[in-house]
């Protein structure tokens, strides 16, 4: 982002722009931030805010790099220890490399209570980490005294405990509290009453909340409402009140209520006040009392630090007792006087010297989002405290011997102080399979490197795979990549970057997808060697597939994902939890075919229509054209076959394309002009011919009423930029498909106007074609070709051959593959112009190029803050898995950093299915039957009964029914040998079958059973 012109580098920031919006991005690009403390938490915050694109960051630290830092700070390397560098000076250049648009400077001057703080006036936000409370209070008071106040944020990690505090001044105005798109509500009725009740269309809940505001437009009858804004009160999911409408004209039909984003003011108190009576965000509602208990214990920890000039010694019972007394004293000074929890105090005392890197990643992501809120006024800020802990890791651990936690003089001492040496060793000897090296994948690799996962001398390895290459838009979130890595493989590059964080790491990068086609690589044998599978994917189908492989191979699985500021984590543990496939999100709602084709109501409809037109004209039809001419070698052969009465699939469409094929740039422009008339003029005239404006339905209501919008024909105008944009973008794409060269002169305004002035456009002739109005009707697969069409095709083909326009080059096109991120290819230009012209035709609010690109390209909004947060939370769950923790220890998380909410919940406990007679199974159970060469289906059924005590009545292989008693001929199959029935490939040692059992009562459904793995020979498992 070039701050002098304030232009946003879309190639770099495109995914983040959809999260923050351009106004917030531009505010960020003018902001100066000061960050003190370059430990593991400070560097996390620095990484995230620099990736986001602030103008300048000053990092401050007075400490020298130590061995300890290698396991907490991913930008401190062994060379920094040898050269005895200051921590800020060691990392400044590595942080600066993350974003060329951000100026990063370092400072090493002492920052104390007596320091002259006037230098802070140049900053809009000050962040403190690793600072004593007394210093935090002094700096917070200074920040509050400025006009406008400097935004203040402080955060700390003490072992397995963390806290975050925000003070954005007495009054902090937010223009957009949620970041959600404004809701649009189609209206079916408005009463003449006090208050007036607005009812929305059937089956379309408004999803508004009391206190929100809406602006009305397109209301007929009660038209004085149009353009006015009203605060609403929710009456029901389908209605809301807006105040007195009794004096207005009666409502007739139509109308849309659009949610209006109103500014919201947040009020903050100083750190000093908040210490006594904290206002905090509750993250775990199963333990609502914990935040206050941790608050008291951390205040006591600061008192301990002040009096002893050190933190409590690791595992020291005497220090823990002293901290407990201090906590009890502190609790009495707080307004709420929280009960003291001895376990919290003990583990805070034992681990306070330690540092848990994944916890820093999670809190650092959250804190970074608060920094961005502070400098942009976008999203609701944290009020005012957040406490996140990892006590579940140690609470359920069997290792409580203090020797376990003592330092050994290596890079893992900070980690060891938190989780003990036994867990550290288990991490070192772990085999992990990471699928995906995008934003979450990069963050996960950083966590793995800091935790020392897979460094064991005999056992332990990280295997990663990703088939993608690095693109510029990745650099905004995937922090292991730099500009010189563009077009290099993600997995190989990420592996090398992870080794720079921890050279002890054993890592093997692959370039494969994980799917049925790669089961020769990632088969049962591979999964059996892996201890944990971690998914860092962005599509549901791949997640479902990997989940099924983990269930089949009894492997724990960790999943996470983000969408903008929202994120989720899910932990799946064999025999304890349900799997990813146990729950299904509702399918994405499809836009009805008739809506897309004739009756759009929203800009999303016109964008999808334009996207479909792109696919049809520039990709699908050219591909079919090429395929046809690969099947038939010449036009003469095709003509001969048609004349002999042969019906050739796709022939009519191909000959039509050949006869209309442009051969010059002028013809491309002419074709674009003809398409303009067809799509934006004739289409509207035809619809109004089929359904005049006064058309009424059987019940007497108007056909053209909300949500149906009557179209208005668009008259082509040479001086309308949108019209010319459609012509130019369409013509360029036609030229690309038909391999027609273009010069700069061809694109000049003069040249285009000359061509357009000579184009003859056919007059509109109405047809009697039936317009589809049924919303349940689907797009027809193929439009039938009439005999008249076939005769026309034959005539056209003869003309083409006679004119010599059926050469080898004429019988080939260059289909376009839609690419959203290449601004030079004109794909988004065409879709934007086509969509907005259609929107104009239907009186729909148009969308700018950025919004069009997001919707047409199905781009998932993304930002580094939420990515860092979820990856840290996943890594915490990984530690619990390798510790063999019980079900109660695991937590799933949903977060939305915009609001902000962070909710930890228990995982879904695995369900048991009863078959009968006490025989049960879960998704993690599978039965095994070992056969031999002459094993029959009858033998298989008997073997199941003998081994598991229940006889199957149905056997299925995938979708193939092997044995269903009521099916004709199936009884004979009982004597058939299994290998003939299932037909395995030569290298296959087993087959997975599904069995079910007869119900206890006639008429009931068959009882399901677990999967049964049938081995062809006894020694095959």
mmCIF file of N, CA, C and O in Angstrom, residues 998-1006:
data_model
loop_
_atom_site.group_PDB
_atom_site.id
_atom_site.type_symbol
_atom_site.label_atom_id
_atom_site.label_comp_id
_atom_site.label_asym_id
_atom_site.label_seq_id
_atom_site.Cartn_x
_atom_site.Cartn_y
_atom_site.Cartn_z
ATOM 1 N N UNK A 998 -31.143 -57.844 10.863
ATOM 2 C CA UNK A 998 -32.609 -57.865 10.874
ATOM 3 C C UNK A 998 -33.133 -57.145 12.115
ATOM 4 O O UNK A 998 -32.572 -57.295 13.206
ATOM 5 N N UNK A 999 -34.202 -56.339 11.973
ATOM 6 C CA UNK A 999 -34.762 -55.640 13.143
ATOM 7 C C UNK A 999 -35.475 -56.628 14.066
ATOM 8 O O UNK A 999 -35.831 -57.744 13.669
ATOM 9 N N UNK A 1000 -35.679 -56.194 15.315
ATOM 10 C CA UNK A 1000 -36.366 -57.066 16.279
ATOM 11 C C UNK A 1000 -37.838 -57.215 15.934
ATOM 12 O O UNK A 1000 -38.439 -58.252 16.171
ATOM 13 N N UNK A 1001 -38.432 -56.158 15.368
ATOM 14 C CA UNK A 1001 -39.853 -56.205 15.005
ATOM 15 C C UNK A 1001 -40.011 -56.109 13.504
ATOM 16 O O UNK A 1001 -39.339 -55.306 12.842
ATOM 17 N N UNK A 1002 -40.893 -56.933 12.962
ATOM 18 C CA UNK A 1002 -41.165 -56.873 11.526
ATOM 19 C C UNK A 1002 -41.673 -55.486 11.162
ATOM 20 O O UNK A 1002 -42.439 -54.877 11.899
ATOM 21 N N UNK A 1003 -41.246 -55.014 10.001
ATOM 22 C CA UNK A 1003 -41.681 -53.691 9.532
ATOM 23 C C UNK A 1003 -40.726 -52.588 9.912
ATOM 24 O O UNK A 1003 -40.749 -51.513 9.315
ATOM 25 N N UNK A 1004 -39.871 -52.826 10.935
ATOM 26 C CA UNK A 1004 -38.858 -51.819 11.300
ATOM 27 C C UNK A 1004 -37.715 -51.845 10.294
ATOM 28 O O UNK A 1004 -37.539 -52.821 9.556
ATOM 29 N N UNK A 1005 -36.928 -50.757 10.295
ATOM 30 C CA UNK A 1005 -35.772 -50.707 9.393
ATOM 31 C C UNK A 1005 -34.669 -51.631 9.889
ATOM 32 O O UNK A 1005 -34.573 -51.915 11.084
ATOM 33 N N UNK A 1006 -33.826 -52.087 8.941
ATOM 34 C CA UNK A 1006 -32.690 -52.913 9.329
ATOM 35 C C UNK A 1006 -31.793 -52.144 10.302
ATOM 36 O O UNK A 1006 -31.688 -50.918 10.249
#
